Coordinates of C-alpha atoms in Angstrom, one line a residue:
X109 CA -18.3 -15.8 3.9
X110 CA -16.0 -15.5 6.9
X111 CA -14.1 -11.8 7.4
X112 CA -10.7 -11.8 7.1
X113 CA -8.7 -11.4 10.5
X114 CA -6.8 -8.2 10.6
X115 CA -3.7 -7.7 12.2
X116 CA -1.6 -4.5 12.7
X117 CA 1.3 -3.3 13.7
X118 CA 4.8 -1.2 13.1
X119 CA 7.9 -1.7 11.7
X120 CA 10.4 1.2 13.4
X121 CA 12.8 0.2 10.2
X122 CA 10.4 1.0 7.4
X123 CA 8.6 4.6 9.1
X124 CA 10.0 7.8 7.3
X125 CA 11.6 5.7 4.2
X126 CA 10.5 7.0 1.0
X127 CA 9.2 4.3 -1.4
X128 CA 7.6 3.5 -4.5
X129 CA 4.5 1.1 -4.9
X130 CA 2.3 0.7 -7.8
X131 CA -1.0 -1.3 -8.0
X132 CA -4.4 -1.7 -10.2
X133 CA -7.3 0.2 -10.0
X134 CA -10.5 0.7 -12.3
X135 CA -10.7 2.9 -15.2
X136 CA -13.5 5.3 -15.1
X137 CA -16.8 4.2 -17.3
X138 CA -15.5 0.6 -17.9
X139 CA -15.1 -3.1 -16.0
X140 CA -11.2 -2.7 -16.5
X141 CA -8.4 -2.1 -14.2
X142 CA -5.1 -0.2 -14.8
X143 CA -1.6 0.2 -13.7
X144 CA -1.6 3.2 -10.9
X145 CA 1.9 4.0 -9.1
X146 CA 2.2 5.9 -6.0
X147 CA 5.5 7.4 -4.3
X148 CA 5.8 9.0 -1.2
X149 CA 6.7 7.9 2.5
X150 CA 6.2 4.9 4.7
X151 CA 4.6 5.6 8.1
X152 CA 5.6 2.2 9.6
X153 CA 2.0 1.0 10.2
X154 CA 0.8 -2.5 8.0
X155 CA -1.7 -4.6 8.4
X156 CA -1.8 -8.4 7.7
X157 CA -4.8 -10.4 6.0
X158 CA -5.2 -13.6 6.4
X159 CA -3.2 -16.7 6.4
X160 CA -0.5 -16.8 5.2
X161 CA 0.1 -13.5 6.3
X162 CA -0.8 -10.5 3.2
X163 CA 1.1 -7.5 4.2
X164 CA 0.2 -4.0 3.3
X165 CA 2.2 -1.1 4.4
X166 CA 0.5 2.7 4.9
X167 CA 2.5 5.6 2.7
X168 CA 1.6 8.7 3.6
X169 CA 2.9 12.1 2.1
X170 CA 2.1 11.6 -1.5
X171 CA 4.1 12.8 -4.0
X172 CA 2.9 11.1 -7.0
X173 CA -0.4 9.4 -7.5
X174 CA -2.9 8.9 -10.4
X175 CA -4.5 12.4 -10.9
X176 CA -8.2 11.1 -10.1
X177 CA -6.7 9.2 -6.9
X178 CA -9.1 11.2 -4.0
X179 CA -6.7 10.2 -0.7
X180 CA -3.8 11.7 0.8
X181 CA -2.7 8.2 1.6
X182 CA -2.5 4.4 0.3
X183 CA -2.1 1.2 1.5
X184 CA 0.3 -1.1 -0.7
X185 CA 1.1 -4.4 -0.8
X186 CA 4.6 -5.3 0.6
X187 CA 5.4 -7.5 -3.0
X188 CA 4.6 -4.1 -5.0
X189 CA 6.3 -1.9 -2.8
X190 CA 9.5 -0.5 -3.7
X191 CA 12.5 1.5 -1.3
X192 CA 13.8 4.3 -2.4
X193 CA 15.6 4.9 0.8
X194 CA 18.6 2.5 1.5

C-alpha cells in the first residue's frame, strides 16, 4: 500500500479563530465509534492527504473535549470544522 503524501502549511486567516469541530472516535471495550466534539482555537497549521486534497486543520487550546480524550490538541477535518469567530 502506497503512504499518503503529506502536505503542510498555514493559513494567516484561520490562526487564533476559535472553532468548533466534532468527529468519531471508538468507544472503550467495543468495535464502535461515537460522536466526539472538540472546541477551542485554530493555530493556522493543516495538513493535506492525498488527492484531491483532505484538509485537516490543528486546534490547539482546548476547551471542550471528550473526558477520556488524552491530548491537549486535535486535528480536524476542514468539512467538520466549524467558526465561531467571524
Amino acid at each position: 500500500m502506497k503512504d499518503l503524501e503529506i502536505r503542510s502549511g498555514f493559513d494567516p486567516n484561520l490562526s487564533g479563530k476559535r472553532a468548533e469541530c466534532d468527529g468519531g472516535g471508538p468507544v472503550p471495550g467495543g468495535r464502535y465509534a461515537a460522536r466526539q466534539e472538540f472546541s477551542g482555537t485554530l493555530t493556522g497549521d493543516y495538513r493535506d492527504h492525498g488527492e484531491p486534497p483532505w484538509r485537516w486543520y490543528l486546534m490547539k487550546e482546548l476547551t471542550r473535549k471528550p473526558g477520556d480524550y488524552p491530548h491537549d490538541a486535535v486535528w480536524c477535518e476542514s468539512e467538520s470544522l466549524f467558526l465561531l469567530d467571524a
